[in-house]
């Protein structure tokens, strides 16, 4: 039971941190003139790119702290602040959509779809914090699995983007993105408060 609740907690947290509906909206925009086959290929490539980069950050994040002499509490506050800015941009509907100029569809997988659309500064910061907090092998494995499943879910959404667009519509995606922004704002506040609490030794 503890395993399942911990897994679901990490899964949901990572799913919303990666702003899936905003990612889907950008994906539909940059593939507006693409075929279904091209969209499928781009969705697969983007998913693989995000999984690889996320796991590297998760596993080696603690070494980055050691090299630069950054405390986990300080990074929590910084990552939470960046995530809050992302949340505000989502709610206001002005998150940078990236200009695409004469690029092959598959060239968009890593930049901008993987970074910075799916993995912006706030997401990267949270991944580094989470990696440092997984202090046992079991937590690291459960967290890694939950992270991969969250990214895989977003990948499935991108793969089925044409169907989702027909069902929800672009206006629907915009509304859901704003709701995601509210979740992110609450989550960022929790991360910041956690960092401040630990830094001030408030128990």
mmCIF file with all atom_site columns, C-alpha atoms in Angstrom:
data_model
loop_
_atom_site.group_PDB
_atom_site.id
_atom_site.type_symbol
_atom_site.label_atom_id
_atom_site.label_alt_id
_atom_site.label_comp_id
_atom_site.label_asym_id
_atom_site.label_entity_id
_atom_site.label_seq_id
_atom_site.pdbx_PDB_ins_code
_atom_site.Cartn_x
_atom_site.Cartn_y
_atom_site.Cartn_z
_atom_site.occupancy
_atom_site.B_iso_or_equiv
_atom_site.pdbx_formal_charge
_atom_site.auth_seq_id
_atom_site.auth_comp_id
_atom_site.auth_asym_id
_atom_site.auth_atom_id
_atom_site.pdbx_PDB_model_num
ATOM 1   C CA . UNK A 1 1   ? 0.000   0.000  0.000   1.00 0.00 ? 1   UNK A CA 1
ATOM 2   C CA . UNK A 1 2   ? 2.866   2.344  0.899   1.00 0.00 ? 2   UNK A CA 1
ATOM 3   C CA . UNK A 1 3   ? 4.533   1.534  -2.429  1.00 0.00 ? 3   UNK A CA 1
ATOM 4   C CA . UNK A 1 4   ? 1.407   2.332  -4.456  1.00 0.00 ? 4   UNK A CA 1
ATOM 5   C CA . UNK A 1 5   ? 0.641   5.612  -2.632  1.00 0.00 ? 5   UNK A CA 1
ATOM 6   C CA . UNK A 1 6   ? 4.256   6.801  -2.962  1.00 0.00 ? 6   UNK A CA 1
ATOM 7   C CA . UNK A 1 7   ? 4.315   5.838  -6.646  1.00 0.00 ? 7   UNK A CA 1
ATOM 8   C CA . UNK A 1 8   ? 1.023   7.634  -7.374  1.00 0.00 ? 8   UNK A CA 1
ATOM 9   C CA . UNK A 1 9   ? 2.190   10.722 -5.462  1.00 0.00 ? 9   UNK A CA 1
ATOM 10  C CA . UNK A 1 10  ? 5.409   11.038 -7.507  1.00 0.00 ? 10  UNK A CA 1
ATOM 11  C CA . UNK A 1 11  ? 3.591   10.142 -10.738 1.00 0.00 ? 11  UNK A CA 1
ATOM 12  C CA . UNK A 1 12  ? 0.944   12.862 -10.348 1.00 0.00 ? 12  UNK A CA 1
ATOM 13  C CA . UNK A 1 13  ? 3.486   15.436 -9.200  1.00 0.00 ? 13  UNK A CA 1
ATOM 14  C CA . UNK A 1 14  ? 5.747   14.868 -12.219 1.00 0.00 ? 14  UNK A CA 1
ATOM 15  C CA . UNK A 1 15  ? 2.805   14.668 -14.627 1.00 0.00 ? 15  UNK A CA 1
ATOM 16  C CA . UNK A 1 16  ? 1.546   18.128 -13.675 1.00 0.00 ? 16  UNK A CA 1
ATOM 17  C CA . UNK A 1 17  ? 5.031   19.675 -13.309 1.00 0.00 ? 17  UNK A CA 1
ATOM 18  C CA . UNK A 1 18  ? 5.691   18.880 -16.975 1.00 0.00 ? 18  UNK A CA 1
ATOM 19  C CA . UNK A 1 19  ? 2.579   20.891 -17.962 1.00 0.00 ? 19  UNK A CA 1
ATOM 20  C CA . UNK A 1 20  ? 1.205   18.153 -20.262 1.00 0.00 ? 20  UNK A CA 1
ATOM 21  C CA . UNK A 1 21  ? -1.677  20.140 -21.733 1.00 0.00 ? 21  UNK A CA 1
ATOM 22  C CA . UNK A 1 22  ? 0.548   23.085 -22.588 1.00 0.00 ? 22  UNK A CA 1
ATOM 23  C CA . UNK A 1 23  ? 3.011   20.619 -24.185 1.00 0.00 ? 23  UNK A CA 1
ATOM 24  C CA . UNK A 1 24  ? 0.138   19.111 -26.163 1.00 0.00 ? 24  UNK A CA 1
ATOM 25  C CA . UNK A 1 25  ? -0.983  22.571 -27.289 1.00 0.00 ? 25  UNK A CA 1
ATOM 26  C CA . UNK A 1 26  ? 2.535   23.452 -28.509 1.00 0.00 ? 26  UNK A CA 1
ATOM 27  C CA . UNK A 1 27  ? 2.875   20.035 -30.171 1.00 0.00 ? 27  UNK A CA 1
ATOM 28  C CA . UNK A 1 28  ? -0.325  20.603 -32.138 1.00 0.00 ? 28  UNK A CA 1
ATOM 29  C CA . UNK A 1 29  ? 0.859   24.077 -33.139 1.00 0.00 ? 29  UNK A CA 1
ATOM 30  C CA . UNK A 1 30  ? 4.275   23.015 -34.456 1.00 0.00 ? 30  UNK A CA 1
ATOM 31  C CA . UNK A 1 31  ? 2.810   19.977 -36.270 1.00 0.00 ? 31  UNK A CA 1
ATOM 32  C CA . UNK A 1 32  ? -0.114  21.875 -37.730 1.00 0.00 ? 32  UNK A CA 1
ATOM 33  C CA . UNK A 1 33  ? 0.805   20.938 -41.300 1.00 0.00 ? 33  UNK A CA 1
ATOM 34  C CA . UNK A 1 34  ? 2.276   17.504 -40.524 1.00 0.00 ? 34  UNK A CA 1
ATOM 35  C CA . UNK A 1 35  ? 0.841   14.109 -41.390 1.00 0.00 ? 35  UNK A CA 1
ATOM 36  C CA . UNK A 1 36  ? -0.395  11.657 -38.751 1.00 0.00 ? 36  UNK A CA 1
ATOM 37  C CA . UNK A 1 37  ? 2.701   9.514  -39.384 1.00 0.00 ? 37  UNK A CA 1
ATOM 38  C CA . UNK A 1 38  ? 5.012   12.497 -38.780 1.00 0.00 ? 38  UNK A CA 1
ATOM 39  C CA . UNK A 1 39  ? 3.170   13.369 -35.569 1.00 0.00 ? 39  UNK A CA 1
ATOM 40  C CA . UNK A 1 40  ? 3.544   9.791  -34.323 1.00 0.00 ? 40  UNK A CA 1
ATOM 41  C CA . UNK A 1 41  ? 7.278   9.749  -35.097 1.00 0.00 ? 41  UNK A CA 1
ATOM 42  C CA . UNK A 1 42  ? 7.796   13.122 -33.392 1.00 0.00 ? 42  UNK A CA 1
ATOM 43  C CA . UNK A 1 43  ? 5.805   12.025 -30.320 1.00 0.00 ? 43  UNK A CA 1
ATOM 44  C CA . UNK A 1 44  ? 7.991   8.909  -29.917 1.00 0.00 ? 44  UNK A CA 1
ATOM 45  C CA . UNK A 1 45  ? 11.254  10.821 -30.384 1.00 0.00 ? 45  UNK A CA 1
ATOM 46  C CA . UNK A 1 46  ? 10.196  13.566 -27.957 1.00 0.00 ? 46  UNK A CA 1
ATOM 47  C CA . UNK A 1 47  ? 9.167   11.017 -25.305 1.00 0.00 ? 47  UNK A CA 1
ATOM 48  C CA . UNK A 1 48  ? 12.494  9.155  -25.528 1.00 0.00 ? 48  UNK A CA 1
ATOM 49  C CA . UNK A 1 49  ? 14.438  12.447 -25.344 1.00 0.00 ? 49  UNK A CA 1
ATOM 50  C CA . UNK A 1 50  ? 12.566  13.603 -22.220 1.00 0.00 ? 50  UNK A CA 1
ATOM 51  C CA . UNK A 1 51  ? 12.964  10.201 -20.485 1.00 0.00 ? 51  UNK A CA 1
ATOM 52  C CA . UNK A 1 52  ? 16.740  10.141 -21.056 1.00 0.00 ? 52  UNK A CA 1
ATOM 53  C CA . UNK A 1 53  ? 17.300  13.743 -19.915 1.00 0.00 ? 53  UNK A CA 1
ATOM 54  C CA . UNK A 1 54  ? 15.021  13.376 -16.884 1.00 0.00 ? 54  UNK A CA 1
ATOM 55  C CA . UNK A 1 55  ? 16.732  10.215 -15.628 1.00 0.00 ? 55  UNK A CA 1
ATOM 56  C CA . UNK A 1 56  ? 20.192  11.795 -16.033 1.00 0.00 ? 56  UNK A CA 1
ATOM 57  C CA . UNK A 1 57  ? 19.073  14.763 -13.891 1.00 0.00 ? 57  UNK A CA 1
ATOM 58  C CA . UNK A 1 58  ? 17.385  12.498 -11.355 1.00 0.00 ? 58  UNK A CA 1
ATOM 59  C CA . UNK A 1 59  ? 20.380  10.169 -10.892 1.00 0.00 ? 59  UNK A CA 1
ATOM 60  C CA . UNK A 1 60  ? 23.186  12.730 -11.013 1.00 0.00 ? 60  UNK A CA 1
ATOM 61  C CA . UNK A 1 61  ? 21.488  15.779 -9.504  1.00 0.00 ? 61  UNK A CA 1
ATOM 62  C CA . UNK A 1 62  ? 23.137  15.300 -6.078  1.00 0.00 ? 62  UNK A CA 1
ATOM 63  C CA . UNK A 1 63  ? 26.592  15.477 -7.693  1.00 0.00 ? 63  UNK A CA 1
ATOM 64  C CA . UNK A 1 64  ? 25.679  18.859 -9.183  1.00 0.00 ? 64  UNK A CA 1
ATOM 65  C CA . UNK A 1 65  ? 24.891  20.101 -5.659  1.00 0.00 ? 65  UNK A CA 1
ATOM 66  C CA . UNK A 1 66  ? 28.246  18.800 -4.415  1.00 0.00 ? 66  UNK A CA 1
ATOM 67  C CA . UNK A 1 67  ? 30.257  20.366 -7.258  1.00 0.00 ? 67  UNK A CA 1
ATOM 68  C CA . UNK A 1 68  ? 28.725  23.828 -6.886  1.00 0.00 ? 68  UNK A CA 1
ATOM 69  C CA . UNK A 1 69  ? 28.330  23.736 -3.110  1.00 0.00 ? 69  UNK A CA 1
ATOM 70  C CA . UNK A 1 70  ? 24.581  24.388 -3.282  1.00 0.00 ? 70  UNK A CA 1
ATOM 71  C CA . UNK A 1 71  ? 22.418  23.256 -0.362  1.00 0.00 ? 71  UNK A CA 1
ATOM 72  C CA . UNK A 1 72  ? 19.240  21.312 -1.059  1.00 0.00 ? 72  UNK A CA 1
ATOM 73  C CA . UNK A 1 73  ? 17.154  23.882 0.842   1.00 0.00 ? 73  UNK A CA 1
ATOM 74  C CA . UNK A 1 74  ? 18.466  26.760 -1.291  1.00 0.00 ? 74  UNK A CA 1
ATOM 75  C CA . UNK A 1 75  ? 17.764  24.817 -4.462  1.00 0.00 ? 75  UNK A CA 1
ATOM 76  C CA . UNK A 1 76  ? 14.232  24.012 -3.274  1.00 0.00 ? 76  UNK A CA 1
ATOM 77  C CA . UNK A 1 77  ? 13.494  27.708 -2.868  1.00 0.00 ? 77  UNK A CA 1
ATOM 78  C CA . UNK A 1 78  ? 14.994  28.541 -6.270  1.00 0.00 ? 78  UNK A CA 1
ATOM 79  C CA . UNK A 1 79  ? 13.268  25.672 -8.079  1.00 0.00 ? 79  UNK A CA 1
ATOM 80  C CA . UNK A 1 80  ? 9.948   26.513 -6.418  1.00 0.00 ? 80  UNK A CA 1
ATOM 81  C CA . UNK A 1 81  ? 10.258  30.155 -7.508  1.00 0.00 ? 81  UNK A CA 1
ATOM 82  C CA . UNK A 1 82  ? 10.945  29.141 -11.135 1.00 0.00 ? 82  UNK A CA 1
ATOM 83  C CA . UNK A 1 83  ? 8.040   26.699 -11.067 1.00 0.00 ? 83  UNK A CA 1
ATOM 84  C CA . UNK A 1 84  ? 5.778   29.456 -9.721  1.00 0.00 ? 84  UNK A CA 1
ATOM 85  C CA . UNK A 1 85  ? 6.733   31.712 -12.656 1.00 0.00 ? 85  UNK A CA 1
ATOM 86  C CA . UNK A 1 86  ? 5.828   28.870 -15.033 1.00 0.00 ? 86  UNK A CA 1
ATOM 87  C CA . UNK A 1 87  ? 2.467   28.535 -13.268 1.00 0.00 ? 87  UNK A CA 1
ATOM 88  C CA . UNK A 1 88  ? 1.767   32.281 -13.619 1.00 0.00 ? 88  UNK A CA 1
ATOM 89  C CA . UNK A 1 89  ? 2.635   32.163 -17.334 1.00 0.00 ? 89  UNK A CA 1
ATOM 90  C CA . UNK A 1 90  ? 0.277   29.209 -17.841 1.00 0.00 ? 90  UNK A CA 1
ATOM 91  C CA . UNK A 1 91  ? -2.572  30.940 -16.024 1.00 0.00 ? 91  UNK A CA 1
ATOM 92  C CA . UNK A 1 92  ? -2.027  34.173 -17.973 1.00 0.00 ? 92  UNK A CA 1
ATOM 93  C CA . UNK A 1 93  ? -1.794  32.216 -21.218 1.00 0.00 ? 93  UNK A CA 1
ATOM 94  C CA . UNK A 1 94  ? 1.499   33.791 -22.317 1.00 0.00 ? 94  UNK A CA 1
ATOM 95  C CA . UNK A 1 95  ? 3.990   30.972 -21.820 1.00 0.00 ? 95  UNK A CA 1
ATOM 96  C CA . UNK A 1 96  ? 6.627   31.162 -24.566 1.00 0.00 ? 96  UNK A CA 1
ATOM 97  C CA . UNK A 1 97  ? 5.527   29.008 -27.499 1.00 0.00 ? 97  UNK A CA 1
ATOM 98  C CA . UNK A 1 98  ? 8.855   29.080 -29.361 1.00 0.00 ? 98  UNK A CA 1
ATOM 99  C CA . UNK A 1 99  ? 9.134   30.310 -32.928 1.00 0.00 ? 99  UNK A CA 1
ATOM 100 C CA . UNK A 1 100 ? 9.766   27.524 -35.440 1.00 0.00 ? 100 UNK A CA 1
ATOM 101 C CA . UNK A 1 101 ? 11.564  28.444 -38.641 1.00 0.00 ? 101 UNK A CA 1
ATOM 102 C CA . UNK A 1 102 ? 12.044  26.019 -41.538 1.00 0.00 ? 102 UNK A CA 1
ATOM 103 C CA . UNK A 1 103 ? 12.802  22.984 -39.407 1.00 0.00 ? 103 UNK A CA 1
ATOM 104 C CA . UNK A 1 104 ? 12.191  19.362 -40.188 1.00 0.00 ? 104 UNK A CA 1
ATOM 105 C CA . UNK A 1 105 ? 9.403   18.043 -37.968 1.00 0.00 ? 105 UNK A CA 1
ATOM 106 C CA . UNK A 1 106 ? 11.660  15.453 -36.289 1.00 0.00 ? 106 UNK A CA 1
ATOM 107 C CA . UNK A 1 107 ? 14.278  18.140 -35.546 1.00 0.00 ? 107 UNK A CA 1
ATOM 108 C CA . UNK A 1 108 ? 11.795  19.658 -33.092 1.00 0.00 ? 108 UNK A CA 1
ATOM 109 C CA . UNK A 1 109 ? 11.898  16.659 -30.713 1.00 0.00 ? 109 UNK A CA 1
ATOM 110 C CA . UNK A 1 110 ? 14.783  17.786 -28.504 1.00 0.00 ? 110 UNK A CA 1
ATOM 111 C CA . UNK A 1 111 ? 14.525  21.556 -29.037 1.00 0.00 ? 111 UNK A CA 1
ATOM 112 C CA . UNK A 1 112 ? 12.018  23.006 -28.375 1.00 0.00 ? 112 UNK A CA 1
ATOM 113 C CA . UNK A 1 113 ? 9.609   20.153 -27.468 1.00 0.00 ? 113 UNK A CA 1
ATOM 114 C CA . UNK A 1 114 ? 11.806  18.317 -24.921 1.00 0.00 ? 114 UNK A CA 1
ATOM 115 C CA . UNK A 1 115 ? 13.658  21.441 -23.730 1.00 0.00 ? 115 UNK A CA 1
ATOM 116 C CA . UNK A 1 116 ? 12.309  23.972 -22.824 1.00 0.00 ? 116 UNK A CA 1
ATOM 117 C CA . UNK A 1 117 ? 8.627   23.158 -23.541 1.00 0.00 ? 117 UNK A CA 1
ATOM 118 C CA . UNK A 1 118 ? 8.340   19.889 -21.556 1.00 0.00 ? 118 UNK A CA 1
ATOM 119 C CA . UNK A 1 119 ? 11.372  20.420 -19.326 1.00 0.00 ? 119 UNK A CA 1
ATOM 120 C CA . UNK A 1 120 ? 11.614  24.094 -18.474 1.00 0.00 ? 120 UNK A CA 1
ATOM 121 C CA . UNK A 1 121 ? 13.867  25.550 -15.730 1.00 0.00 ? 121 UNK A CA 1
ATOM 122 C CA . UNK A 1 122 ? 11.253  24.870 -13.043 1.00 0.00 ? 122 UNK A CA 1
ATOM 123 C CA . UNK A 1 123 ? 10.866  21.217 -14.054 1.00 0.00 ? 123 UNK A CA 1
ATOM 124 C CA . UNK A 1 124 ? 14.638  20.692 -14.166 1.00 0.00 ? 124 UNK A CA 1
ATOM 125 C CA . UNK A 1 125 ? 14.982  22.266 -10.724 1.00 0.00 ? 125 UNK A CA 1
ATOM 126 C CA . UNK A 1 126 ? 12.304  20.016 -9.226  1.00 0.00 ? 126 UNK A CA 1
ATOM 127 C CA . UNK A 1 127 ? 13.939  16.923 -10.798 1.00 0.00 ? 127 UNK A CA 1
ATOM 128 C CA . UNK A 1 128 ? 17.264  17.828 -9.180  1.00 0.00 ? 128 UNK A CA 1
ATOM 129 C CA . UNK A 1 129 ? 15.581  18.348 -5.795  1.00 0.00 ? 129 UNK A CA 1
ATOM 130 C CA . UNK A 1 130 ? 13.679  15.050 -6.039  1.00 0.00 ? 130 UNK A CA 1
ATOM 131 C CA . UNK A 1 131 ? 16.835  13.157 -7.001  1.00 0.00 ? 131 UNK A CA 1
ATOM 132 C CA . UNK A 1 132 ? 18.606  14.495 -3.915  1.00 0.00 ? 132 UNK A CA 1
ATOM 133 C CA . UNK A 1 133 ? 15.642  13.567 -1.678  1.00 0.00 ? 133 UNK A CA 1
ATOM 134 C CA . UNK A 1 134 ? 15.545  9.910  -2.817  1.00 0.00 ? 134 UNK A CA 1
ATOM 135 C CA . UNK A 1 135 ? 17.848  8.794  -0.010  1.00 0.00 ? 135 UNK A CA 1
ATOM 136 C CA . UNK A 1 136 ? 17.258  5.046  -0.377  1.00 0.00 ? 136 UNK A CA 1
ATOM 137 C CA . UNK A 1 137 ? 17.606  2.723  -3.347  1.00 0.00 ? 137 UNK A CA 1
ATOM 138 C CA . UNK A 1 138 ? 13.922  1.716  -3.078  1.00 0.00 ? 138 UNK A CA 1
ATOM 139 C CA . UNK A 1 139 ? 12.761  5.355  -3.215  1.00 0.00 ? 139 UNK A CA 1
ATOM 140 C CA . UNK A 1 140 ? 15.045  6.027  -6.172  1.00 0.00 ? 140 UNK A CA 1
ATOM 141 C CA . UNK A 1 141 ? 13.666  3.040  -8.099  1.00 0.00 ? 141 UNK A CA 1
ATOM 142 C CA . UNK A 1 142 ? 10.013  3.844  -7.317  1.00 0.00 ? 142 UNK A CA 1
ATOM 143 C CA . UNK A 1 143 ? 10.583  7.519  -8.134  1.00 0.00 ? 143 UNK A CA 1
ATOM 144 C CA . UNK A 1 144 ? 12.340  6.673  -11.408 1.00 0.00 ? 144 UNK A CA 1
ATOM 145 C CA . UNK A 1 145 ? 9.529   4.327  -12.438 1.00 0.00 ? 145 UNK A CA 1
ATOM 146 C CA . UNK A 1 146 ? 6.873   6.927  -11.571 1.00 0.00 ? 146 UNK A CA 1
ATOM 147 C CA . UNK A 1 147 ? 8.792   9.577  -13.530 1.00 0.00 ? 147 UNK A CA 1
ATOM 148 C CA . UNK A 1 148 ? 9.111   7.356  -16.606 1.00 0.00 ? 148 UNK A CA 1
ATOM 149 C CA . UNK A 1 149 ? 5.398   6.478  -16.450 1.00 0.00 ? 149 UNK A CA 1
ATOM 150 C CA . UNK A 1 150 ? 4.440   10.164 -16.170 1.00 0.00 ? 150 UNK A CA 1
ATOM 151 C CA . UNK A 1 151 ? 6.545   10.986 -19.251 1.00 0.00 ? 151 UNK A CA 1
ATOM 152 C CA . UNK A 1 152 ? 5.152   7.933  -21.059 1.00 0.00 ? 152 UNK A CA 1
ATOM 153 C CA . UNK A 1 153 ? 1.600   9.179  -20.346 1.00 0.00 ? 153 UNK A CA 1
ATOM 154 C CA . UNK A 1 154 ? 2.466   12.550 -21.875 1.00 0.00 ? 154 UNK A CA 1
ATOM 155 C CA . UNK A 1 155 ? 4.011   10.691 -24.826 1.00 0.00 ? 155 UNK A CA 1
ATOM 156 C CA . UNK A 1 156 ? 0.753   8.800  -25.355 1.00 0.00 ? 156 UNK A CA 1
ATOM 157 C CA . UNK A 1 157 ? -1.116  12.114 -25.285 1.00 0.00 ? 157 UNK A CA 1
ATOM 158 C CA . UNK A 1 158 ? 1.188   13.475 -27.989 1.00 0.00 ? 158 UNK A CA 1
ATOM 159 C CA . UNK A 1 159 ? 0.822   10.269 -30.010 1.00 0.00 ? 159 UNK A CA 1
ATOM 160 C CA . UNK A 1 160 ? -2.973  10.610 -29.849 1.00 0.00 ? 160 UNK A CA 1
ATOM 161 C CA . UNK A 1 161 ? -2.883  14.406 -30.249 1.00 0.00 ? 161 UNK A CA 1
ATOM 162 C CA . UNK A 1 162 ? -5.015  14.426 -33.409 1.00 0.00 ? 162 UNK A CA 1
ATOM 163 C CA . UNK A 1 163 ? -7.844  12.556 -31.628 1.00 0.00 ? 163 UNK A CA 1
ATOM 164 C CA . UNK A 1 164 ? -7.575  14.696 -28.473 1.00 0.00 ? 164 UNK A CA 1
ATOM 165 C CA . UNK A 1 165 ? -7.701  17.883 -30.560 1.00 0.00 ? 165 UNK A CA 1
ATOM 166 C CA . UNK A 1 166 ? -10.972 16.736 -32.154 1.00 0.00 ? 166 UNK A CA 1
ATOM 167 C CA . UNK A 1 167 ? -12.521 15.882 -28.775 1.00 0.00 ? 167 UNK A CA 1
ATOM 168 C CA . UNK A 1 168 ? -11.315 18.796 -26.614 1.00 0.00 ? 168 UNK A CA 1
ATOM 169 C CA . UNK A 1 169 ? -10.534 21.527 -29.143 1.00 0.00 ? 169 UNK A CA 1
ATOM 170 C CA . UNK A 1 170 ? -7.884  24.236 -28.810 1.00 0.00 ? 170 UNK A CA 1
ATOM 171 C CA . UNK A 1 171 ? -10.021 26.308 -26.462 1.00 0.00 ? 171 UNK A CA 1
ATOM 172 C CA . UNK A 1 172 ? -10.481 23.272 -24.228 1.00 0.00 ? 172 UNK A CA 1
ATOM 173 C CA . UNK A 1 173 ? -6.711  22.729 -24.098 1.00 0.00 ? 173 UNK A CA 1
ATOM 174 C CA . UNK A 1 174 ? -6.224  26.364 -23.126 1.00 0.00 ? 174 UNK A CA 1
ATOM 175 C CA . UNK A 1 175 ? -8.678  26.039 -20.228 1.00 0.00 ? 175 UNK A CA 1
ATOM 176 C CA . UNK A 1 176 ? -7.045  22.827 -18.987 1.00 0.00 ? 176 UNK A CA 1
ATOM 177 C CA . UNK A 1 177 ? -3.595  24.497 -19.209 1.00 0.00 ? 177 UNK A CA 1
ATOM 178 C CA . UNK A 1 178 ? -4.824  27.279 -16.913 1.00 0.00 ? 178 UNK A CA 1
ATOM 179 C CA . UNK A 1 179 ? -6.127  24.700 -14.412 1.00 0.00 ? 179 UNK A CA 1
ATOM 180 C CA . UNK A 1 180 ? -2.727  22.965 -14.579 1.00 0.00 ? 180 UNK A CA 1
ATOM 181 C CA . UNK A 1 181 ? -1.180  26.348 -13.771 1.00 0.00 ? 181 UNK A CA 1
ATOM 182 C CA . UNK A 1 182 ? -3.193  26.510 -10.534 1.00 0.00 ? 182 UNK A CA 1
ATOM 183 C CA . UNK A 1 183 ? -1.917  23.065 -9.486  1.00 0.00 ? 183 UNK A CA 1
ATOM 184 C CA . UNK A 1 184 ? 1.650   24.145 -10.288 1.00 0.00 ? 184 UNK A CA 1
ATOM 185 C CA . UNK A 1 185 ? 1.288   27.343 -8.246  1.00 0.00 ? 185 UNK A CA 1
ATOM 186 C CA . UNK A 1 186 ? 0.224   25.328 -5.191  1.00 0.00 ? 186 UNK A CA 1
ATOM 187 C CA . UNK A 1 187 ? 3.002   22.779 -5.720  1.00 0.00 ? 187 UNK A CA 1
ATOM 188 C CA . UNK A 1 188 ? 5.657   25.501 -6.139  1.00 0.00 ? 188 UNK A CA 1
ATOM 189 C CA . UNK A 1 189 ? 4.500   27.186 -2.917  1.00 0.00 ? 189 UNK A CA 1
ATOM 190 C CA . UNK A 1 190 ? 4.810   23.862 -1.078  1.00 0.00 ? 190 UNK A CA 1
ATOM 191 C CA . UNK A 1 191 ? 8.375   23.359 -2.390  1.00 0.00 ? 191 UNK A CA 1
ATOM 192 C CA . UNK A 1 192 ? 9.383   26.910 -1.361  1.00 0.00 ? 192 UNK A CA 1
ATOM 193 C CA . UNK A 1 193 ? 7.855   26.558 2.122   1.00 0.00 ? 193 UNK A CA 1
ATOM 194 C CA . UNK A 1 194 ? 9.582   23.191 2.566   1.00 0.00 ? 194 UNK A CA 1
ATOM 195 C CA . UNK A 1 195 ? 12.953  24.764 1.679   1.00 0.00 ? 195 UNK A CA 1
ATOM 196 C CA . UNK A 1 196 ? 12.421  27.734 4.040   1.00 0.00 ? 196 UNK A CA 1
ATOM 197 C CA . UNK A 1 197 ? 11.229  25.435 6.853   1.00 0.00 ? 197 UNK A CA 1
ATOM 198 C CA . UNK A 1 198 ? 14.331  23.215 6.586   1.00 0.00 ? 198 UNK A CA 1
ATOM 199 C CA . UNK A 1 199 ? 16.677  26.185 6.202   1.00 0.00 ? 199 UNK A CA 1
ATOM 200 C CA . UNK A 1 200 ? 15.323  27.830 9.369   1.00 0.00 ? 200 UNK A CA 1
ATOM 201 C CA . UNK A 1 201 ? 15.273  24.482 11.269  1.00 0.00 ? 201 UNK A CA 1
ATOM 202 C CA . UNK A 1 202 ? 11.578  24.823 12.045  1.00 0.00 ? 202 UNK A CA 1
ATOM 203 C CA . UNK A 1 203 ? 11.140  21.056 12.399  1.00 0.00 ? 203 UNK A CA 1
#
